[in-house]
Amino acid sequence: MSELFSNPAAVPPGLEYLTQIDQILVHQKIELLEAIIGFETNNQYEIKNSMGQKIFHAKETTDCCTRNICGPVRSFDLQIKDNFDQEVIHLIRPYRCSSCCFPCCLQEMEVQAPPGNTIGYIKQDWHMFKPKFSLYDMSKTKALSIEGPLCAISCCGDVDFDVTSKDGHSVGRISKQWTGLTDTDNFGINFPMDLDVRMKAVLLGASFLIDFMFFEQTGGSGLQSSVFG
């Protein structure tokens, strides 16, 4: 597991602060237009440390038709910027089928830091019932796995996605936090302090993919994506 842990020389510019923390909080910002009329807007998020201090902010970039026709399965780019408004992480999600019945076209995401420099990938693993993902480093070597519960629905409680190493040891967790009946999604991401910063960034990317796949509502319909599409 040594390759999973910190290499100071490999810290992408702008991500130095991630070497000092073992938890990230992701809070989706409430969009007034979307809340009132159900018109799907670009998702925006604040990314904070465990004390609630903002360290990054993120914004989806898609066109109006893609958001409102394709819903939560839409392709998108997501820019993550620091407090100086400099982009430090870029996420790319291509359009993929959302149903477990089509295992040849599963969900995936590319993580770049800085933009243009790929540091890892998230790829969905086929399973009939459970959400499962593999996380890869820049050379496409598998580094971590994520497994969610049989029923990945946030209903009166948190939903936990366990993060494990290649040998099956627990190394962290992504938790979808219960926010009541509001159309906003909050996540907590826990990992070892000395985990490679690039894998911390990939885990952050995985939380956004999980959000869109399982907790993103389609406009005003109240419908959500799932393993079953």
JSON list of C-alpha atoms in Angstrom, two decimals, residues 15 71 86 93 123 141 151 167 189 222:
[
{"chain": "A", "resi": 15, "resn": "LEU", "atom": "CA", "xyz": [-3.37, 21.12, -3.66]},
{"chain": "A", "resi": 71, "resn": "GLY", "atom": "CA", "xyz": [-30.78, 14.97, -16.33]},
{"chain": "A", "resi": 86, "resn": "GLN", "atom": "CA", "xyz": [-7.46, 29.61, -9.72]},
{"chain": "A", "resi": 93, "resn": "ARG", "atom": "CA", "xyz": [-17.55, 13.01, -16.99]},
{"chain": "A", "resi": 123, "resn": "LYS", "atom": "CA", "xyz": [-14.75, 3.81, -13.12]},
{"chain": "A", "resi": 141, "resn": "THR", "atom": "CA", "xyz": [-3.26, 1.13, -12.04]},
{"chain": "A", "resi": 151, "resn": "CYS", "atom": "CA", "xyz": [-30.10, 0.71, -1.14]},
{"chain": "A", "resi": 167, "resn": "ASP", "atom": "CA", "xyz": [-6.08, -5.76, -0.30]},
{"chain": "A", "resi": 189, "resn": "ILE", "atom": "CA", "xyz": [-15.08, 12.45, 2.71]},
{"chain": "A", "resi": 222, "resn": "GLY", "atom": "CA", "xyz": [-38.21, 14.54, -7.78]}
]
